[in-house]
PDB file of C-alpha atoms in Angstrom:
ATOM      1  CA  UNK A   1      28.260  -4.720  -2.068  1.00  0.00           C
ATOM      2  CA  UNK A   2      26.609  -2.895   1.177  1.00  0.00           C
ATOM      3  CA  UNK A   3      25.535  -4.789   3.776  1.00  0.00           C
ATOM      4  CA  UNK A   4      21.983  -5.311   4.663  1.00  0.00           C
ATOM      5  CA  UNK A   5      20.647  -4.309   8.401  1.00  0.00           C
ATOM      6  CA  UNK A   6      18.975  -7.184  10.505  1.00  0.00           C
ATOM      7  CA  UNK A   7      16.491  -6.319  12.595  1.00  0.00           C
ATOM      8  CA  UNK A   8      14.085  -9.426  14.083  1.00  0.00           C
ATOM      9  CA  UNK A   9      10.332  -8.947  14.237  1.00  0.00           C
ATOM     10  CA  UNK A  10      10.631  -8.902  18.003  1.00  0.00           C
ATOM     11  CA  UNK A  11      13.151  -6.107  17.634  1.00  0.00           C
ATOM     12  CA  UNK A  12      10.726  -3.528  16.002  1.00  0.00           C
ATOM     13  CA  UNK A  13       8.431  -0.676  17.476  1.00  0.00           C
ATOM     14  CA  UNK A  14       5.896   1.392  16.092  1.00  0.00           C
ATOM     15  CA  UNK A  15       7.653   4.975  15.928  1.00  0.00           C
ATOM     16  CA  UNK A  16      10.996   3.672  15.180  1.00  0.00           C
ATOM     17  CA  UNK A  17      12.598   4.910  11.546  1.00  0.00           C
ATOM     18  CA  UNK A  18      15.129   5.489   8.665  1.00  0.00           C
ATOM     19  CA  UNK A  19      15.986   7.706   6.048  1.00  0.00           C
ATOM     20  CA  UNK A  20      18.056   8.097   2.948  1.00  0.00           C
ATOM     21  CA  UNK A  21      18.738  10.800   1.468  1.00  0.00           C
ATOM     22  CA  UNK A  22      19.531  10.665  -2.568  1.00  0.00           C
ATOM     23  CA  UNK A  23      20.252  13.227  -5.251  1.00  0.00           C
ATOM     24  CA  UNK A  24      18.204  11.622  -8.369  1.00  0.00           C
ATOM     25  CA  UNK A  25      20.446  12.570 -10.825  1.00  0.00           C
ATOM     26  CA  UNK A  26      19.939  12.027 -14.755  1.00  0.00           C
ATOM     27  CA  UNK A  27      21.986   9.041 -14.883  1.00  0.00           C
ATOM     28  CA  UNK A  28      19.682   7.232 -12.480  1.00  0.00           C
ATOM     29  CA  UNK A  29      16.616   8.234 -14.705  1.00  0.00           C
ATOM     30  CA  UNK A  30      18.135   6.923 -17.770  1.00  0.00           C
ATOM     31  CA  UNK A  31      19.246   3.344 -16.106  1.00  0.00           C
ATOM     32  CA  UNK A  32      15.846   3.603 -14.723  1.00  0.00           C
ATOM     33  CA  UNK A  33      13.867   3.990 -17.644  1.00  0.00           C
ATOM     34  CA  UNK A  34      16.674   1.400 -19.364  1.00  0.00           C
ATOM     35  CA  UNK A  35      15.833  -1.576 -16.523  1.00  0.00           C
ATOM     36  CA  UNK A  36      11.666  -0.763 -17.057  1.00  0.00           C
ATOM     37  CA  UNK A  37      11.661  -0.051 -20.104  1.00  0.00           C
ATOM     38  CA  UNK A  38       9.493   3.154 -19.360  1.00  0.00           C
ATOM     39  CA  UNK A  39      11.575   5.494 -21.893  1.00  0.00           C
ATOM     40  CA  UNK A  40       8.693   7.802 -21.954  1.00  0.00           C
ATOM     41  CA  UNK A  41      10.093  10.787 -23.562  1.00  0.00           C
ATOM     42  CA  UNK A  42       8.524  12.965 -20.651  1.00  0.00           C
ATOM     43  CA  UNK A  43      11.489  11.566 -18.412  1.00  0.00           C
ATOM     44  CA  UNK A  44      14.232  10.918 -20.830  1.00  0.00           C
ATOM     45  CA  UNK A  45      13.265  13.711 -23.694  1.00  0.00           C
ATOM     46  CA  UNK A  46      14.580  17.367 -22.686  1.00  0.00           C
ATOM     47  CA  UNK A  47      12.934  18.749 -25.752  1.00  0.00           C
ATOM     48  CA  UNK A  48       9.746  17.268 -25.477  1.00  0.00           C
ATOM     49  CA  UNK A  49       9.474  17.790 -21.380  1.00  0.00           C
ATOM     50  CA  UNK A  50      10.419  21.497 -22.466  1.00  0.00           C
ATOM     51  CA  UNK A  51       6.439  21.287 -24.278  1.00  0.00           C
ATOM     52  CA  UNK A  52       4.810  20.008 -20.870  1.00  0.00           C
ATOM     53  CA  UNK A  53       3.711  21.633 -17.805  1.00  0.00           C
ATOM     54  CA  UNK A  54       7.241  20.406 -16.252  1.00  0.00           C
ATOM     55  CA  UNK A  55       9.260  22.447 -18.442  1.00  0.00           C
ATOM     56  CA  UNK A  56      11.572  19.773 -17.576  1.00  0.00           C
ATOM     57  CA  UNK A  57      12.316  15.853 -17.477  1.00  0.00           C
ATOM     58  CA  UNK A  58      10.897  13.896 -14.082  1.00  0.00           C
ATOM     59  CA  UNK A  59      12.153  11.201 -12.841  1.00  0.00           C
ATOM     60  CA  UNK A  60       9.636   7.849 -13.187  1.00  0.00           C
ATOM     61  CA  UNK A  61       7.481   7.491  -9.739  1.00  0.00           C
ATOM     62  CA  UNK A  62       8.274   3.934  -9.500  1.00  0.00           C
ATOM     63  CA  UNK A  63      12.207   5.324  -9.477  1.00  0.00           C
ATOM     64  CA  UNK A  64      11.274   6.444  -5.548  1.00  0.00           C
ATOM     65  CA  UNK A  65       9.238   3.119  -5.481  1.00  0.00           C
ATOM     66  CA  UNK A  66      12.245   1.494  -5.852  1.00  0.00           C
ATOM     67  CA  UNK A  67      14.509   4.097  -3.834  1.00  0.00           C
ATOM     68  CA  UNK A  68      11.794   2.962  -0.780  1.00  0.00           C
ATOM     69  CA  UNK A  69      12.841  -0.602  -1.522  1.00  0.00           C
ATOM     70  CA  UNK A  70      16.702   0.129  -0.829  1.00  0.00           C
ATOM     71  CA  UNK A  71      15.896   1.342   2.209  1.00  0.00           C
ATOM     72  CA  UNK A  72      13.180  -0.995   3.671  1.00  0.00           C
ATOM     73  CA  UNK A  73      15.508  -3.930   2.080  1.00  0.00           C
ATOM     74  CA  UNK A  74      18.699  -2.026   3.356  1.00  0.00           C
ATOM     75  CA  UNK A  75      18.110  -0.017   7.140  1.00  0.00           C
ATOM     76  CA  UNK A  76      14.778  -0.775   8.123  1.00  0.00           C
ATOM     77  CA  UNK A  77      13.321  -4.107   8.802  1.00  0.00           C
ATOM     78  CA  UNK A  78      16.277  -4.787   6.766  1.00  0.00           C
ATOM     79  CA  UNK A  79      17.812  -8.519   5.273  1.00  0.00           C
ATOM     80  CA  UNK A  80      14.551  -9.907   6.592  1.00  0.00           C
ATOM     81  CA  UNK A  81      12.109  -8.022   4.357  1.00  0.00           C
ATOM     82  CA  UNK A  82       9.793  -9.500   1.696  1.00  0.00           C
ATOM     83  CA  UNK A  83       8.148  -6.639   1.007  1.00  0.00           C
ATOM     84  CA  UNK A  84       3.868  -7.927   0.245  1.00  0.00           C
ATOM     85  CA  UNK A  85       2.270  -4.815  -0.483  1.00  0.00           C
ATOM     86  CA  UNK A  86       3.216  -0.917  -1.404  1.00  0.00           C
ATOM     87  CA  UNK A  87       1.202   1.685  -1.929  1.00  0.00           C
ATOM     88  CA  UNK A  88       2.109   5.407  -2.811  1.00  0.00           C
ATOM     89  CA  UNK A  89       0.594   8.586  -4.152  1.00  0.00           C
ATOM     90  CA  UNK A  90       3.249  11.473  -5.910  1.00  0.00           C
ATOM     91  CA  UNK A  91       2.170  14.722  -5.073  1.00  0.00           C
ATOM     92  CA  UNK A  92       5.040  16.421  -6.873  1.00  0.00           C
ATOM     93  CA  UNK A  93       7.526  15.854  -9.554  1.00  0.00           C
ATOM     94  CA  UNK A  94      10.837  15.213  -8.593  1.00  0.00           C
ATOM     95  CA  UNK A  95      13.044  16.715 -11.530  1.00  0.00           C
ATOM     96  CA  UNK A  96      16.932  15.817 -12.056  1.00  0.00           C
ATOM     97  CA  UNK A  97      19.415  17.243  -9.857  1.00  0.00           C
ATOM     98  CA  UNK A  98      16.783  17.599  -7.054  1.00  0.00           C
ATOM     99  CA  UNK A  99      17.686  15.813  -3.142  1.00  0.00           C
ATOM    100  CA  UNK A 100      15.315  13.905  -1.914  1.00  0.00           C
ATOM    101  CA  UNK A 101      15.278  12.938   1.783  1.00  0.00           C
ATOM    102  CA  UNK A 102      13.318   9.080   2.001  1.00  0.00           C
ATOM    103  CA  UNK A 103      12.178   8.259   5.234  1.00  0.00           C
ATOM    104  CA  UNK A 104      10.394   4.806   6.738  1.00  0.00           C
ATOM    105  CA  UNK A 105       8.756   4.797   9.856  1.00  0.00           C
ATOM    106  CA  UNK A 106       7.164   1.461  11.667  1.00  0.00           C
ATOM    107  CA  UNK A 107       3.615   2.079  12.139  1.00  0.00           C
ATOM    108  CA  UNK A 108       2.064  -1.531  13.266  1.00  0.00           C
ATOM    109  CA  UNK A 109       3.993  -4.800  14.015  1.00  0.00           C
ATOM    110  CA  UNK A 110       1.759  -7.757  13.998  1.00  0.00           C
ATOM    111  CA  UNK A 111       3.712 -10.812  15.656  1.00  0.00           C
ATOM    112  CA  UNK A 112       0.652 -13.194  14.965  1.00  0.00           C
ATOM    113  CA  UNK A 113       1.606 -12.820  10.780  1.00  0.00           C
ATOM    114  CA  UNK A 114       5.047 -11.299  11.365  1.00  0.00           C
ATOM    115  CA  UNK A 115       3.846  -8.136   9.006  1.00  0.00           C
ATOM    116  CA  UNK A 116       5.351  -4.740   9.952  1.00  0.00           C
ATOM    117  CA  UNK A 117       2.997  -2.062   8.445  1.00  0.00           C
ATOM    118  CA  UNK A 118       5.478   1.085   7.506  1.00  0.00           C
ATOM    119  CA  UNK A 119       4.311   4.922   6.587  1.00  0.00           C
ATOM    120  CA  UNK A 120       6.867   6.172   3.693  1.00  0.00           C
ATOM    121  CA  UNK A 121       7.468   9.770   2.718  1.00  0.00           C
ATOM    122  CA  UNK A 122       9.671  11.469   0.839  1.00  0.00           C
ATOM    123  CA  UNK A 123      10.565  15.049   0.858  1.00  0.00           C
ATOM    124  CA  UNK A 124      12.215  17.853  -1.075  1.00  0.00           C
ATOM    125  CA  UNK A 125      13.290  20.139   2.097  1.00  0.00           C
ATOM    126  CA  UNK A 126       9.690  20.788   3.578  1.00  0.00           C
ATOM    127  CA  UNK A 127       7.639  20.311   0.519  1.00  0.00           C
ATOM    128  CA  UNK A 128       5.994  16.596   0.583  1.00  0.00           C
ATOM    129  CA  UNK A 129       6.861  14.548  -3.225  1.00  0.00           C
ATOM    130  CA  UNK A 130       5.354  11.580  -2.343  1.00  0.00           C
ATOM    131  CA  UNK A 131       3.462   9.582   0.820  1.00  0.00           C
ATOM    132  CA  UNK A 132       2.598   6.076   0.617  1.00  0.00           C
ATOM    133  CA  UNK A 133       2.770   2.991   2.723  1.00  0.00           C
ATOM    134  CA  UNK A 134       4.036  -0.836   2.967  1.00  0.00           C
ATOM    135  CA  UNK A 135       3.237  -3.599   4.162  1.00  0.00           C
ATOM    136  CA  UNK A 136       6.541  -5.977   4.688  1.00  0.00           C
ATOM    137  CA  UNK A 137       6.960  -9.819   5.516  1.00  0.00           C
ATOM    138  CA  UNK A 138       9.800  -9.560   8.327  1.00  0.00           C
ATOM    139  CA  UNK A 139      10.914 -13.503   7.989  1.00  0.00           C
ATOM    140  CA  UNK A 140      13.033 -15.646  10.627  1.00  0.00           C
TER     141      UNK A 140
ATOM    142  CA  UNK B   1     -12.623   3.623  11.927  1.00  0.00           C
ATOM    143  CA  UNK B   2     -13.465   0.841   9.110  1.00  0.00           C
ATOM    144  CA  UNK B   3     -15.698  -1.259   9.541  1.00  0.00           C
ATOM    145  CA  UNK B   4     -14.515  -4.769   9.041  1.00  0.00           C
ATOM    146  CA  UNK B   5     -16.311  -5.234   5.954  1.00  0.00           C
ATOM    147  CA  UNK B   6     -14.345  -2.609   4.232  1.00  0.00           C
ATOM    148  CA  UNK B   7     -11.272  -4.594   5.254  1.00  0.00           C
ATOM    149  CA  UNK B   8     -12.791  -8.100   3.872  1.00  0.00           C
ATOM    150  CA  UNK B   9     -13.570  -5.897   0.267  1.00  0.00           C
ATOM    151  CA  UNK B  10     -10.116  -3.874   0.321  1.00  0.00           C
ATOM    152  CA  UNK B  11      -8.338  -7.463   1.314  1.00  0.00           C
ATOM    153  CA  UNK B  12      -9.889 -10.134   0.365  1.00  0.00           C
ATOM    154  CA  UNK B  13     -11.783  -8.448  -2.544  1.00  0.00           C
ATOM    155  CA  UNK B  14     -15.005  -9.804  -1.668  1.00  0.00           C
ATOM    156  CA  UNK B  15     -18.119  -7.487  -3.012  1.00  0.00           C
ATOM    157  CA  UNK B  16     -19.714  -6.295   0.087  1.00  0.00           C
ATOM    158  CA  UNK B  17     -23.081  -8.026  -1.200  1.00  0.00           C
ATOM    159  CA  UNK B  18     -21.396 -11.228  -1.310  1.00  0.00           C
ATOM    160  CA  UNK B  19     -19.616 -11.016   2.074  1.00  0.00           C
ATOM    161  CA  UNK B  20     -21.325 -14.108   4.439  1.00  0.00           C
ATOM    162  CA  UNK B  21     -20.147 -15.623   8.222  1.00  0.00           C
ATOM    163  CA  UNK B  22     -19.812 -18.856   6.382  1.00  0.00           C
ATOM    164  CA  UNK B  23     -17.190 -17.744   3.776  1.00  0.00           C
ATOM    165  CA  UNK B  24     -13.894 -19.770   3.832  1.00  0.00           C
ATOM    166  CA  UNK B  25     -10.648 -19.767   1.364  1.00  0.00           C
ATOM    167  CA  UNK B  26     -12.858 -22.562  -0.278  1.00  0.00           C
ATOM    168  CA  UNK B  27     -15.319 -19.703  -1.563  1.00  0.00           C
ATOM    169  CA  UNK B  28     -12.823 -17.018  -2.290  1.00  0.00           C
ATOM    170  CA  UNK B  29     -10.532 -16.891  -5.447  1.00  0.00           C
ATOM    171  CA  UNK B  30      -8.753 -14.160  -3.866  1.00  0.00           C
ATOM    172  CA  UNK B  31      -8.534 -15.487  -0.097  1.00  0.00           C
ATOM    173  CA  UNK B  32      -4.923 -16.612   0.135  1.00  0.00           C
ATOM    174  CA  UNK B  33      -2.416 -17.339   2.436  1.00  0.00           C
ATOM    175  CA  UNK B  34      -0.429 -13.949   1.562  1.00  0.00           C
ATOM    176  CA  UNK B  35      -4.040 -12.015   1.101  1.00  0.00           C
ATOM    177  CA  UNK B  36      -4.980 -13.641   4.300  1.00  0.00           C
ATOM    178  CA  UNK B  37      -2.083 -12.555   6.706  1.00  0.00           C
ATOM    179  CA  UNK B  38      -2.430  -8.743   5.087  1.00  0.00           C
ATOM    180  CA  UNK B  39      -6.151  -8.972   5.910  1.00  0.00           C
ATOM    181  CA  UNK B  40      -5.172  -9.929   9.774  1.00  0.00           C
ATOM    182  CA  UNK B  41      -2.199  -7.446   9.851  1.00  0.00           C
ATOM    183  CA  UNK B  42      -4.728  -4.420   9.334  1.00  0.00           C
ATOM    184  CA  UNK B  43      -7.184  -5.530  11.138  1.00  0.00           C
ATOM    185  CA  UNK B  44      -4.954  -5.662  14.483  1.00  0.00           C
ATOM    186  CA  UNK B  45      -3.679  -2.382  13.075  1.00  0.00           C
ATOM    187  CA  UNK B  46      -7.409  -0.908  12.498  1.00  0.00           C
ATOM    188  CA  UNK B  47      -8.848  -1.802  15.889  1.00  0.00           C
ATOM    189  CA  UNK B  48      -5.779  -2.058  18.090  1.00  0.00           C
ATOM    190  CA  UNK B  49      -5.705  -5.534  18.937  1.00  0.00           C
ATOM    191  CA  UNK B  50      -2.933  -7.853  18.885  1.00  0.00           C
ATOM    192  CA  UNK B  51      -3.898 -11.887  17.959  1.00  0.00           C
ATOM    193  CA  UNK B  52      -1.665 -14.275  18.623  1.00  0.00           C
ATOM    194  CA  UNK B  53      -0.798 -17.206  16.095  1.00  0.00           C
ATOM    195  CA  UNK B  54      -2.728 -19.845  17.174  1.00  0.00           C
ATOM    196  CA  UNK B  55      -5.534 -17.338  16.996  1.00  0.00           C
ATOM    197  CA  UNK B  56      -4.894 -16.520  13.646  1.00  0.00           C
ATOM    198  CA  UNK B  57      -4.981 -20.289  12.524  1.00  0.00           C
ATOM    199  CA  UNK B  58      -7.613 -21.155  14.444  1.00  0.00           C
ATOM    200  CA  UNK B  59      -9.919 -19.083  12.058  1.00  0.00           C
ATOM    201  CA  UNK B  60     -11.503 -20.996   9.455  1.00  0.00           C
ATOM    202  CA  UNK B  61     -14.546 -18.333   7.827  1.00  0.00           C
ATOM    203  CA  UNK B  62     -15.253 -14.673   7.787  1.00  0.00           C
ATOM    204  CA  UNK B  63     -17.560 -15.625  10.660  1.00  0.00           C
ATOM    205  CA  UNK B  64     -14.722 -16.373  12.864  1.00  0.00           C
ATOM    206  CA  UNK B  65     -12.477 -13.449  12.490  1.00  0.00           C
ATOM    207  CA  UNK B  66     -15.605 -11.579  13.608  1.00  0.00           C
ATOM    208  CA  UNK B  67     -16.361 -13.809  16.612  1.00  0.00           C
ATOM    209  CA  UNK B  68     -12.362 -13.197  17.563  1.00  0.00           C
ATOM    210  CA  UNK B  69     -13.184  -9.488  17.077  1.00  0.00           C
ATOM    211  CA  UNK B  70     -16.393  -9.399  19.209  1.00  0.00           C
ATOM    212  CA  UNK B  71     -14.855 -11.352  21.658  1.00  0.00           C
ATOM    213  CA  UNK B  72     -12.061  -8.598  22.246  1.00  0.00           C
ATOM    214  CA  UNK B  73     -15.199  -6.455  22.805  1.00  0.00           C
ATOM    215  CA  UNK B  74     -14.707  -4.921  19.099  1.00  0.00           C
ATOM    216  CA  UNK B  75     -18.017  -4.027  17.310  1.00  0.00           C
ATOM    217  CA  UNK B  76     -17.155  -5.737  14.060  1.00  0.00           C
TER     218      UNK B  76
END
């Protein structure tokens, strides 16, 4: 089992950041759409993606709402996170195979409700997949 | 800038036509203790300011936060 990061409240400035970076491969998909139950044939289906605009299965959205997760849970604030609120937008499709950098970044800290507002993105080289932003409980 | 109504609507999901001074977690299905310190969070984050704890308790209504906010010197 990895081993969680611990940063305190006190401990965190706006600016400061983490990334990830993660090859979705097929396998994840699949477990993915196994654990949601989302087996929509657009991301598990080769032959039917081959009739879509993607030519090609994508991975779930919610599979790099979750990848955000590991790494607010995991790096950044870290064992102390209850994450309260996410928000994201997907831009682009992320297709099997591809390597996506996720990054965090601290944009508030509020010590008065102990709420650390973070900006997530995640990237494809230079091309931007998907933006979004959290809003996570960093507890004593 | 938003205007602090347009936090109380996003946050505490208050219709804008509805949104009174006098409104407390009493009046608001959706004003809870979760909803509530996500509300406060942005609004430090939104105007810059940083409230301190006893602050934060010591509002009871809408009215309140605003006074807190005007009392910074933030048109709210």
């Amino acid at each position: 089992m990895s081993t969680a990061l611990d940063h305190a409240l006190e401990t965190l400035t706006p600016g400061q950041s983490a990334s990830l970076t993660v090859v979705v491969s097929e396998d994840m998909v699949r477990e993915f759409a196994r654990v949601s139950g989302d087996e929509n044939p657009l991301h598990v289906d080769p032959e039917y993606a081959a009739t879509t605009q993607f030519r090609t299965p994508i991975a779930h959205g919610m599979l790099t709402g979750a990848l955000f997760s590991r790494i607010i849970g995991m790096q950044l604030p870290g064992k102390r996170s209850l994450l309260m609120k996410e928000t994201l937008e997907f831009l682009e499709p992320v297709f099997y195979g591809d390597e996506i950098e996720f990054a965090v970044s601290i944009e508030h800290v509020s010590q008065a409700t102990r709420i650390a507002t973070l900006v997530l993105t995640a990237k494809r080289g230079d091309t931007l997949l998907t933006r979004g932003s959290a809003s996570v409980l960093v507890r004593e | 800038m938003k205007r602090l109504n347009d936090l109380i609507v996003e946050f505490l999901h208050i219709p804008e036509e509805r949104i009174a001074d006098r409104l407390t977690p009493a009046d608001v299905p959706d004003w809870d203790s979760m909803n509530y310190l996500l509300f406060i969070a942005e609004v430090e984050k939104e105007y810059g300011v940083t409230l301190t704890m006893d602050e934060v308790l010591g509002t009871t209504s809408l009215g309140d936060v605003r006074a807190l906010l005007v009392s910074r010197n933030i048109d709210a």
